[in-house]
PDB file of N, CA, C and O in Angstrom:
ATOM      1  N   MET A   1    -188.727-132.482  66.917  1.00  0.00           N
ATOM      2  CA  MET A   1    -188.559-131.039  67.005  1.00  0.00           C
ATOM      3  C   MET A   1    -188.376-130.789  69.214  1.00  0.00           C
ATOM      4  O   MET A   1    -187.147-129.965  69.471  1.00  0.00           O
ATOM      5  N   PRO A   2    -189.034-131.284  70.040  1.00  0.00           N
ATOM      6  CA  PRO A   2    -188.765-130.704  71.364  1.00  0.00           C
ATOM      7  C   PRO A   2    -187.661-132.022  71.925  1.00  0.00           C
ATOM      8  O   PRO A   2    -186.688-131.467  72.635  1.00  0.00           O
ATOM      9  N   ASN A   3    -187.405-133.086  71.352  1.00  0.00           N
ATOM     10  CA  ASN A   3    -185.931-133.437  71.789  1.00  0.00           C
ATOM     11  C   ASN A   3    -184.842-132.735  70.765  1.00  0.00           C
ATOM     12  O   ASN A   3    -183.849-132.777  71.546  1.00  0.00           O
ATOM     13  N   ALA A   4    -185.185-132.246  69.968  1.00  0.00           N
ATOM     14  CA  ALA A   4    -184.007-131.448  69.817  1.00  0.00           C
ATOM     15  C   ALA A   4    -183.617-130.196  70.764  1.00  0.00           C
ATOM     16  O   ALA A   4    -182.243-129.496  70.974  1.00  0.00           O
ATOM     17  N   THR A   5    -184.897-129.730  71.227  1.00  0.00           N
ATOM     18  CA  THR A   5    -184.639-128.568  71.833  1.00  0.00           C
ATOM     19  C   THR A   5    -183.840-129.318  73.217  1.00  0.00           C
ATOM     20  O   THR A   5    -183.230-128.315  73.863  1.00  0.00           O
ATOM     21  N   PHE A   6    -183.985-129.758  73.971  1.00  0.00           N
ATOM     22  CA  PHE A   6    -183.975-130.487  75.032  1.00  0.00           C
ATOM     23  C   PHE A   6    -182.375-130.695  74.752  1.00  0.00           C
ATOM     24  O   PHE A   6    -181.576-130.747  75.920  1.00  0.00           O
ATOM     25  N   LEU A   7    -181.947-131.561  73.343  1.00  0.00           N
ATOM     26  CA  LEU A   7    -180.725-131.903  73.536  1.00  0.00           C
ATOM     27  C   LEU A   7    -179.886-131.073  73.346  1.00  0.00           C
ATOM     28  O   LEU A   7    -178.848-130.842  74.135  1.00  0.00           O
ATOM     29  N   LEU A   8    -180.079-129.840  73.053  1.00  0.00           N
ATOM     30  CA  LEU A   8    -179.303-128.374  72.560  1.00  0.00           C
ATOM     31  C   LEU A   8    -179.608-128.227  74.390  1.00  0.00           C
ATOM     32  O   LEU A   8    -178.161-127.539  74.827  1.00  0.00           O
ATOM     33  N   ASN A   9    -180.409-127.977  74.739  1.00  0.00           N
ATOM     34  CA  ASN A   9    -180.439-126.988  76.214  1.00  0.00           C
ATOM     35  C   ASN A   9    -179.302-128.414  77.270  1.00  0.00           C
ATOM     36  O   ASN A   9    -178.425-128.241  78.167  1.00  0.00           O
ATOM     37  N   TYR A  10    -179.426-130.006  76.873  1.00  0.00           N
ATOM     38  CA  TYR A  10    -178.753-130.935  77.835  1.00  0.00           C
ATOM     39  C   TYR A  10    -177.403-130.336  77.090  1.00  0.00           C
ATOM     40  O   TYR A  10    -176.226-130.291  78.441  1.00  0.00           O
ATOM     41  N   LEU A  11    -177.084-129.970  76.113  1.00  0.00           N
ATOM     42  CA  LEU A  11    -175.747-129.707  75.861  1.00  0.00           C
ATOM     43  C   LEU A  11    -174.500-128.563  76.207  1.00  0.00           C
ATOM     44  O   LEU A  11    -173.828-129.086  76.383  1.00  0.00           O
ATOM     45  N   GLY A  12    -175.749-127.305  76.126  1.00  0.00           N
ATOM     46  CA  GLY A  12    -175.523-126.452  77.021  1.00  0.00           C
ATOM     47  C   GLY A  12    -174.955-126.432  78.367  1.00  0.00           C
ATOM     48  O   GLY A  12    -174.047-126.226  79.179  1.00  0.00           O
ATOM     49  N   GLY A  13    -175.698-127.509  79.313  1.00  0.00           N
ATOM     50  CA  GLY A  13    -175.369-127.827  80.683  1.00  0.00           C
ATOM     51  C   GLY A  13    -174.356-128.785  81.134  1.00  0.00           C
ATOM     52  O   GLY A  13    -173.289-128.501  81.667  1.00  0.00           O
ATOM     53  N   CYS A  14    -174.141-129.591  79.620  1.00  0.00           N
ATOM     54  CA  CYS A  14    -172.628-130.284  79.767  1.00  0.00           C
ATOM     55  C   CYS A  14    -171.572-129.388  79.634  1.00  0.00           C
ATOM     56  O   CYS A  14    -170.525-129.726  80.530  1.00  0.00           O
ATOM     57  N   ALA A  15    -171.587-128.547  78.864  1.00  0.00           N
ATOM     58  CA  ALA A  15    -170.690-127.370  78.547  1.00  0.00           C
ATOM     59  C   ALA A  15    -170.441-126.522  79.545  1.00  0.00           C
ATOM     60  O   ALA A  15    -169.431-126.422  80.093  1.00  0.00           O
ATOM     61  N   ALA A  16    -171.511-126.351  80.610  1.00  0.00           N
ATOM     62  CA  ALA A  16    -171.500-125.466  81.629  1.00  0.00           C
ATOM     63  C   ALA A  16    -170.523-126.587  83.249  1.00  0.00           C
ATOM     64  O   ALA A  16    -169.774-126.017  83.651  1.00  0.00           O
ATOM     65  N   GLY A  17    -170.892-127.156  82.791  1.00  0.00           N
ATOM     66  CA  GLY A  17    -170.434-128.949  83.398  1.00  0.00           C
ATOM     67  C   GLY A  17    -168.915-128.908  83.428  1.00  0.00           C
ATOM     68  O   GLY A  17    -167.917-128.706  84.438  1.00  0.00           O
ATOM     69  N   VAL A  18    -168.561-129.064  82.142  1.00  0.00           N
ATOM     70  CA  VAL A  18    -167.110-128.695  81.625  1.00  0.00           C
ATOM     71  C   VAL A  18    -166.330-127.714  82.746  1.00  0.00           C
ATOM     72  O   VAL A  18    -165.068-127.539  83.057  1.00  0.00           O
ATOM     73  N   MET A  19    -166.877-126.273  82.245  1.00  0.00           N
ATOM     74  CA  MET A  19    -166.334-125.188  82.596  1.00  0.00           C
ATOM     75  C   MET A  19    -166.101-125.220  84.475  1.00  0.00           C
ATOM     76  O   MET A  19    -165.472-124.552  84.756  1.00  0.00           O
ATOM     77  N   LEU A  20    -167.360-125.779  84.898  1.00  0.00           N
ATOM     78  CA  LEU A  20    -167.250-125.303  86.598  1.00  0.00           C
ATOM     79  C   LEU A  20    -166.706-126.435  86.920  1.00  0.00           C
ATOM     80  O   LEU A  20    -166.280-126.421  88.397  1.00  0.00           O
ATOM     81  N   PHE A  21    -166.587-127.656  86.824  1.00  0.00           N
ATOM     82  CA  PHE A  21    -165.537-128.852  87.203  1.00  0.00           C
ATOM     83  C   PHE A  21    -164.069-128.953  87.034  1.00  0.00           C
ATOM     84  O   PHE A  21    -163.719-129.440  87.212  1.00  0.00           O
ATOM     85  N   ARG A  22    -163.990-127.760  86.593  1.00  0.00           N
ATOM     86  CA  ARG A  22    -162.224-127.830  85.998  1.00  0.00           C
ATOM     87  C   ARG A  22    -161.654-128.156  87.363  1.00  0.00           C
ATOM     88  O   ARG A  22    -160.187-129.357  87.035  1.00  0.00           O
ATOM     89  N   GLY A  23    -161.786-127.996  88.682  1.00  0.00           N
ATOM     90  CA  GLY A  23    -160.801-128.113  89.976  1.00  0.00           C
ATOM     91  C   GLY A  23    -160.783-129.580  90.049  1.00  0.00           C
ATOM     92  O   GLY A  23    -160.181-130.248  91.051  1.00  0.00           O
ATOM     93  N   THR A  24    -162.075-130.375  89.783  1.00  0.00           N
ATOM     94  CA  THR A  24    -162.187-131.830  90.238  1.00  0.00           C
ATOM     95  C   THR A  24    -162.504-132.673  89.203  1.00  0.00           C
ATOM     96  O   THR A  24    -163.302-132.970  88.568  1.00  0.00           O
ATOM     97  N   ARG A  25    -161.215-133.416  89.344  1.00  0.00           N
ATOM     98  CA  ARG A  25    -161.037-134.183  87.863  1.00  0.00           C
ATOM     99  C   ARG A  25    -162.281-135.246  87.738  1.00  0.00           C
ATOM    100  O   ARG A  25    -162.051-135.386  86.356  1.00  0.00           O
ATOM    101  N   LYS A  26    -162.904-136.093  88.753  1.00  0.00           N
ATOM    102  CA  LYS A  26    -163.550-137.117  88.131  1.00  0.00           C
ATOM    103  C   LYS A  26    -164.967-136.788  87.859  1.00  0.00           C
ATOM    104  O   LYS A  26    -165.482-136.691  86.514  1.00  0.00           O
ATOM    105  N   LYS A  27    -165.609-135.098  88.156  1.00  0.00           N
ATOM    106  CA  LYS A  27    -166.468-134.498  88.078  1.00  0.00           C
ATOM    107  C   LYS A  27    -166.433-134.523  86.736  1.00  0.00           C
ATOM    108  O   LYS A  27    -167.332-134.261  85.787  1.00  0.00           O
ATOM    109  N   TRP A  28    -165.342-133.359  86.146  1.00  0.00           N
ATOM    110  CA  TRP A  28    -164.774-133.086  84.663  1.00  0.00           C
ATOM    111  C   TRP A  28    -164.822-133.832  83.861  1.00  0.00           C
ATOM    112  O   TRP A  28    -165.765-133.910  82.646  1.00  0.00           O
ATOM    113  N   ALA A  29    -164.389-135.105  84.075  1.00  0.00           N
ATOM    114  CA  ALA A  29    -164.601-136.394  83.300  1.00  0.00           C
ATOM    115  C   ALA A  29    -165.499-136.649  82.572  1.00  0.00           C
ATOM    116  O   ALA A  29    -165.718-137.030  81.594  1.00  0.00           O
ATOM    117  N   ILE A  30    -166.420-136.424  83.726  1.00  0.00           N
ATOM    118  CA  ILE A  30    -167.927-137.018  83.424  1.00  0.00           C
ATOM    119  C   ILE A  30    -167.939-136.375  82.727  1.00  0.00           C
ATOM    120  O   ILE A  30    -169.165-136.364  81.650  1.00  0.00           O
ATOM    121  N   SER A  31    -168.379-134.970  82.862  1.00  0.00           N
ATOM    122  CA  SER A  31    -169.100-133.912  82.358  1.00  0.00           C
ATOM    123  C   SER A  31    -168.473-133.652  80.858  1.00  0.00           C
ATOM    124  O   SER A  31    -169.469-133.656  79.665  1.00  0.00           O
ATOM    125  N   LEU A  32    -167.020-134.237  80.846  1.00  0.00           N
ATOM    126  CA  LEU A  32    -166.551-134.095  79.177  1.00  0.00           C
ATOM    127  C   LEU A  32    -167.333-135.517  78.432  1.00  0.00           C
ATOM    128  O   LEU A  32    -167.553-134.898  77.360  1.00  0.00           O
ATOM    129  N   ILE A  33    -167.594-136.270  78.988  1.00  0.00           N
ATOM    130  CA  ILE A  33    -167.817-137.660  78.747  1.00  0.00           C
ATOM    131  C   ILE A  33    -169.001-137.134  77.633  1.00  0.00           C
ATOM    132  O   ILE A  33    -169.250-137.776  77.142  1.00  0.00           O
ATOM    133  N   SER A  34    -170.173-136.985  79.522  1.00  0.00           N
ATOM    134  CA  SER A  34    -171.330-136.310  78.742  1.00  0.00           C
ATOM    135  C   SER A  34    -171.195-135.266  77.158  1.00  0.00           C
ATOM    136  O   SER A  34    -172.247-135.102  76.555  1.00  0.00           O
ATOM    137  N   LEU A  35    -170.720-134.368  77.249  1.00  0.00           N
ATOM    138  CA  LEU A  35    -170.524-133.445  76.323  1.00  0.00           C
ATOM    139  C   LEU A  35    -170.528-133.976  75.118  1.00  0.00           C
ATOM    140  O   LEU A  35    -170.988-133.636  73.848  1.00  0.00           O
ATOM    141  N   ILE A  36    -169.301-134.956  74.971  1.00  0.00           N
ATOM    142  CA  ILE A  36    -168.733-135.534  73.696  1.00  0.00           C
ATOM    143  C   ILE A  36    -170.009-136.582  73.345  1.00  0.00           C
ATOM    144  O   ILE A  36    -170.373-136.245  72.326  1.00  0.00           O
ATOM    145  N   ALA A  37    -170.718-136.728  73.992  1.00  0.00           N
ATOM    146  CA  ALA A  37    -171.675-137.716  73.715  1.00  0.00           C
ATOM    147  C   ALA A  37    -172.928-137.183  73.148  1.00  0.00           C
ATOM    148  O   ALA A  37    -173.756-137.866  72.610  1.00  0.00           O
ATOM    149  N   THR A  38    -173.344-136.358  74.071  1.00  0.00           N
ATOM    150  CA  THR A  38    -174.039-135.195  73.228  1.00  0.00           C
ATOM    151  C   THR A  38    -174.436-134.765  72.067  1.00  0.00           C
ATOM    152  O   THR A  38    -174.787-134.332  71.391  1.00  0.00           O
ATOM    153  N   ALA A  39    -172.597-134.003  72.143  1.00  0.00           N
ATOM    154  CA  ALA A  39    -172.262-133.554  70.546  1.00  0.00           C
ATOM    155  C   ALA A  39    -172.617-134.662  69.745  1.00  0.00           C
ATOM    156  O   ALA A  39    -173.026-134.376  68.606  1.00  0.00           O
ATOM    157  N   PHE A  40    -172.075-136.086  70.122  1.00  0.00           N
ATOM    158  CA  PHE A  40    -172.554-136.776  69.417  1.00  0.00           C
ATOM    159  C   PHE A  40    -173.522-137.359  68.520  1.00  0.00           C
ATOM    160  O   PHE A  40    -174.374-137.565  67.439  1.00  0.00           O
ATOM    161  N   MET A  41    -175.179-137.045  69.140  1.00  0.00           N
ATOM    162  CA  MET A  41    -176.058-137.323  69.210  1.00  0.00           C
ATOM    163  C   MET A  41    -176.649-136.272  68.590  1.00  0.00           C
ATOM    164  O   MET A  41    -177.720-136.561  67.856  1.00  0.00           O
ATOM    165  N   ARG A  42    -176.181-135.355  68.513  1.00  0.00           N
ATOM    166  CA  ARG A  42    -176.459-133.883  67.724  1.00  0.00           C
ATOM    167  C   ARG A  42    -176.494-133.947  66.300  1.00  0.00           C
ATOM    168  O   ARG A  42    -177.419-133.516  65.963  1.00  0.00           O
ATOM    169  N   LEU A  43    -175.118-134.863  65.937  1.00  0.00           N
ATOM    170  CA  LEU A  43    -175.746-135.206  64.554  1.00  0.00           C
ATOM    171  C   LEU A  43    -176.534-136.035  63.782  1.00  0.00           C
ATOM    172  O   LEU A  43    -176.654-135.856  62.582  1.00  0.00           O
ATOM    173  N   PHE A  44    -177.616-136.824  64.847  1.00  0.00           N
ATOM    174  CA  PHE A  44    -178.808-137.704  64.497  1.00  0.00           C
ATOM    175  C   PHE A  44    -179.837-136.876  64.007  1.00  0.00           C
ATOM    176  O   PHE A  44    -180.689-137.418  64.471  1.00  0.00           O
ATOM    177  N   LEU A  45    -180.065-135.400  64.560  1.00  0.00           N
ATOM    178  CA  LEU A  45    -181.085-134.480  64.400  1.00  0.00           C
ATOM    179  C   LEU A  45    -181.716-134.254  63.193  1.00  0.00           C
ATOM    180  O   LEU A  45    -182.804-133.989  63.216  1.00  0.00           O
ATOM    181  N   GLY A  46    -180.465-133.968  61.858  1.00  0.00           N
ATOM    182  CA  GLY A  46    -181.292-133.920  60.900  1.00  0.00           C
ATOM    183  C   GLY A  46    -181.611-132.000  60.668  1.00  0.00           C
ATOM    184  O   GLY A  46    -181.285-131.420  61.736  1.00  0.00           O
ATOM    185  N   TRP A  47    -183.007-132.198  60.270  1.00  0.00           N
ATOM    186  CA  TRP A  47    -183.692-131.135  59.964  1.00  0.00           C
ATOM    187  C   TRP A  47    -184.051-130.373  61.310  1.00  0.00           C
ATOM    188  O   TRP A  47    -184.434-128.738  61.322  1.00  0.00           O
ATOM    189  N   ALA A  48    -184.422-130.956  62.211  1.00  0.00           N
ATOM    190  CA  ALA A  48    -184.838-130.949  63.642  1.00  0.00           C
ATOM    191  C   ALA A  48    -184.432-130.075  64.139  1.00  0.00           C
ATOM    192  O   ALA A  48    -184.721-129.094  64.929  1.00  0.00           O
ATOM    193  N   ILE A  49    -183.211-129.835  63.650  1.00  0.00           N
ATOM    194  CA  ILE A  49    -181.988-128.650  64.764  1.00  0.00           C
ATOM    195  C   ILE A  49    -182.532-127.516  64.553  1.00  0.00           C
ATOM    196  O   ILE A  49    -182.223-126.555  65.362  1.00  0.00           O
ATOM    197  N   LEU A  50    -182.744-126.953  63.403  1.00  0.00           N
ATOM    198  CA  LEU A  50    -183.650-125.498  63.184  1.00  0.00           C
ATOM    199  C   LEU A  50    -184.262-124.979  63.836  1.00  0.00           C
ATOM    200  O   LEU A  50    -184.437-124.206  63.958  1.00  0.00           O
ATOM    201  N   TYR A  51    -185.064-125.999  64.568  1.00  0.00           N
ATOM    202  CA  TYR A  51    -186.197-124.937  65.287  1.00  0.00           C
ATOM    203  C   TYR A  51    -185.764-124.328  66.778  1.00  0.00           C
ATOM    204  O   TYR A  51    -185.985-123.480  66.621  1.00  0.00           O
ATOM    205  N   PRO A  52    -184.806-125.340  67.628  1.00  0.00           N
ATOM    206  CA  PRO A  52    -184.192-124.252  68.344  1.00  0.00           C
ATOM    207  C   PRO A  52    -183.076-123.811  68.191  1.00  0.00           C
ATOM    208  O   PRO A  52    -183.046-122.510  68.756  1.00  0.00           O
ATOM    209  N   ILE A  53    -182.685-123.884  67.030  1.00  0.00           N
ATOM    210  CA  ILE A  53    -182.027-122.615  66.863  1.00  0.00           C
ATOM    211  C   ILE A  53    -182.597-121.272  66.093  1.00  0.00           C
ATOM    212  O   ILE A  53    -182.179-120.031  66.294  1.00  0.00           O
ATOM    213  N   ILE A  54    -183.566-121.488  65.449  1.00  0.00           N
ATOM    214  CA  ILE A  54    -184.762-120.428  65.423  1.00  0.00           C
ATOM    215  C   ILE A  54    -185.498-119.295  66.488  1.00  0.00           C
ATOM    216  O   ILE A  54    -185.401-118.398  66.908  1.00  0.00           O
ATOM    217  N   ILE A  55    -185.039-120.403  67.434  1.00  0.00           N
ATOM    218  CA  ILE A  55    -186.106-119.998  68.587  1.00  0.00           C
ATOM    219  C   ILE A  55    -184.957-119.208  69.555  1.00  0.00           C
ATOM    220  O   ILE A  55    -184.689-117.871  69.819  1.00  0.00           O
ATOM    221  N   VAL A  56    -183.554-119.422  69.414  1.00  0.00           N
ATOM    222  CA  VAL A  56    -182.180-118.737  70.152  1.00  0.00           C
ATOM    223  C   VAL A  56    -182.155-117.418  69.299  1.00  0.00           C
ATOM    224  O   VAL A  56    -182.362-116.717  69.873  1.00  0.00           O
ATOM    225  N   LEU A  57    -182.529-117.305  68.008  1.00  0.00           N
ATOM    226  CA  LEU A  57    -182.194-116.337  66.811  1.00  0.00           C
ATOM    227  C   LEU A  57    -183.423-115.304  67.467  1.00  0.00           C
ATOM    228  O   LEU A  57    -183.124-114.171  67.641  1.00  0.00           O
ATOM    229  N   PHE A  58    -184.370-115.812  67.804  1.00  0.00           N
ATOM    230  CA  PHE A  58    -186.070-114.937  67.532  1.00  0.00           C
ATOM    231  C   PHE A  58    -185.347-114.204  69.272  1.00  0.00           C
ATOM    232  O   PHE A  58    -185.549-112.810  69.418  1.00  0.00           O
ATOM    233  N   VAL A  59    -184.822-114.904  70.510  1.00  0.00           N
ATOM    234  CA  VAL A  59    -184.763-114.799  71.966  1.00  0.00           C
ATOM    235  C   VAL A  59    -183.600-113.579  71.619  1.00  0.00           C
ATOM    236  O   VAL A  59    -183.533-112.458  72.148  1.00  0.00           O
ATOM    237  N   LEU A  60    -182.158-114.146  70.789  1.00  0.00           N
ATOM    238  CA  LEU A  60    -180.990-112.977  70.921  1.00  0.00           C
ATOM    239  C   LEU A  60    -181.800-111.454  69.757  1.00  0.00           C
ATOM    240  O   LEU A  60    -181.498-110.093  70.151  1.00  0.00           O
ATOM    241  N   SER A  61    -182.381-111.721  69.162  1.00  0.00           N
ATOM    242  CA  SER A  61    -182.890-110.904  67.862  1.00  0.00           C
ATOM    243  C   SER A  61    -183.919-109.880  68.960  1.00  0.00           C
ATOM    244  O   SER A  61    -183.885-108.172  69.480  1.00  0.00           O
ATOM    245  N   GLY A  62    -184.632-109.939  69.929  1.00  0.00           N
ATOM    246  CA  GLY A  62    -185.783-109.577  70.883  1.00  0.00           C
ATOM    247  C   GLY A  62    -184.530-108.636  71.634  1.00  0.00           C
ATOM    248  O   GLY A  62    -184.688-107.397  71.942  1.00  0.00           O
ATOM    249  N   LYS A  63    -183.451-109.453  72.485  1.00  0.00           N
ATOM    250  CA  LYS A  63    -182.738-108.765  73.400  1.00  0.00           C
ATOM    251  C   LYS A  63    -182.258-107.721  72.839  1.00  0.00           C
ATOM    252  O   LYS A  63    -181.634-106.218  73.145  1.00  0.00           O
ATOM    253  N   LEU A  64    -181.745-107.463  71.398  1.00  0.00           N
ATOM    254  CA  LEU A  64    -181.268-106.461  70.557  1.00  0.00           C
ATOM    255  C   LEU A  64    -182.108-105.108  70.741  1.00  0.00           C
ATOM    256  O   LEU A  64    -181.582-104.286  70.809  1.00  0.00           O
ATOM    257  N   VAL A  65    -183.448-105.556  70.180  1.00  0.00           N
ATOM    258  CA  VAL A  65    -184.300-104.605  70.067  1.00  0.00           C
ATOM    259  C   VAL A  65    -184.495-104.163  71.384  1.00  0.00           C
ATOM    260  O   VAL A  65    -184.569-102.774  71.359  1.00  0.00           O
ATOM    261  N   LYS A  66    -184.653-104.585  72.469  1.00  0.00           N
ATOM    262  CA  LYS A  66    -185.042-104.206  73.362  1.00  0.00           C
ATOM    263  C   LYS A  66    -183.323-103.334  74.045  1.00  0.00           C
ATOM    264  O   LYS A  66    -183.481-101.924  74.657  1.00  0.00           O
ATOM    265  N   ARG A  67    -182.441-103.421  73.944  1.00  0.00           N
ATOM    266  CA  ARG A  67    -181.066-102.766  73.917  1.00  0.00           C
ATOM    267  C   ARG A  67    -181.176-101.720  73.283  1.00  0.00           C
ATOM    268  O   ARG A  67    -180.950-100.429  73.620  1.00  0.00           O
ATOM    269  N   THR A  68    -181.404-101.783  72.032  1.00  0.00           N
ATOM    270  CA  THR A  68    -181.413-100.639  71.215  1.00  0.00           C
ATOM    271  C   THR A  68    -182.693 -99.337  71.733  1.00  0.00           C
ATOM    272  O   THR A  68    -182.313 -98.023  71.620  1.00  0.00           O
ATOM    273  N   PHE A  69    -183.774 -99.907  72.245  1.00  0.00           N
ATOM    274  CA  PHE A  69    -184.497 -98.648  72.329  1.00  0.00           C
ATOM    275  C   PHE A  69    -185.020 -98.616  74.012  1.00  0.00           C
ATOM    276  O   PHE A  69    -185.734 -98.117  74.207  1.00  0.00           O
ATOM    277  N   LYS A  70    -183.550 -99.261  74.331  1.00  0.00           N
ATOM    278  CA  LYS A  70    -183.861 -99.266  76.112  1.00  0.00           C
ATOM    279  C   LYS A  70    -183.489 -97.229  76.433  1.00  0.00           C
ATOM    280  O   LYS A  70    -184.542 -96.929  77.171  1.00  0.00           O
ATOM    281  N   ASN A  71    -182.479 -96.816  75.333  1.00  0.00           N
ATOM    282  CA  ASN A  71    -182.288 -96.002  76.034  1.00  0.00           C
ATOM    283  C   ASN A  71    -182.879 -94.702  75.690  1.00  0.00           C
ATOM    284  O   ASN A  71    -182.534 -93.283  75.670  1.00  0.00           O
ATOM    285  N   GLN A  72    -183.829 -95.017  74.181  1.00  0.00           N
ATOM    286  CA  GLN A  72    -184.651 -93.902  73.531  1.00  0.00           C
ATOM    287  C   GLN A  72    -185.636 -93.152  74.349  1.00  0.00           C
ATOM    288  O   GLN A  72    -186.678 -94.217  74.831  1.00  0.00           O
ATOM    289  N   THR A  73    -185.992 -92.030  74.545  1.00  0.00           N
ATOM    290  CA  THR A  73    -187.237 -91.699  75.059  1.00  0.00           C
ATOM    291  C   THR A  73    -187.985 -91.562  73.518  1.00  0.00           C
ATOM    292  O   THR A  73    -187.517 -90.925  72.732  1.00  0.00           O
ATOM    293  N   PHE A  74    -189.215 -91.456  73.841  1.00  0.00           N
ATOM    294  CA  PHE A  74    -190.295 -91.327  72.560  1.00  0.00           C
ATOM    295  C   PHE A  74    -191.528 -90.159  73.276  1.00  0.00           C
ATOM    296  O   PHE A  74    -191.735 -90.114  74.507  1.00  0.00           O
ATOM    297  N   ASP A  75    -191.444 -89.300  72.409  1.00  0.00           N
ATOM    298  CA  ASP A  75    -192.115 -87.934  72.469  1.00  0.00           C
ATOM    299  C   ASP A  75    -193.723 -88.421  72.079  1.00  0.00           C
ATOM    300  O   ASP A  75    -193.891 -88.570  70.716  1.00  0.00           O
ATOM    301  N   ALA A  76    -194.604 -88.662  72.679  1.00  0.00           N
ATOM    302  CA  ALA A  76    -196.064 -88.894  72.644  1.00  0.00           C
ATOM    303  C   ALA A  76    -196.596 -87.593  72.787  1.00  0.00           C
ATOM    304  O   ALA A  76    -198.019 -87.691  72.993  1.00  0.00           O
ATOM    305  N   ARG A  77    -196.275 -86.705  71.324  1.00  0.00           N
ATOM    306  CA  ARG A  77    -197.327 -85.411  71.913  1.00  0.00           C
ATOM    307  C   ARG A  77    -198.074 -85.523  70.090  1.00  0.00           C
ATOM    308  O   ARG A  77    -197.757 -86.018  69.351  1.00  0.00           O
TER     309      ARG A  77
END
């Protein structure tokens, strides 16, 4: 399961590299090759891919709850 988390994190980094290096052809190509290779390796994770997806869902739900209750005031009477 930690490998699945690392691989998804690396996939995000490769995607960021593709976006950031649009102006430099060589760096963009290397980032794109890394993104494609990492996306291909993701296919071999199987059920372990659920672990990082569950982590992401928990983080996003926590942010949603925080945003929902951010502007509300509680009367402690």
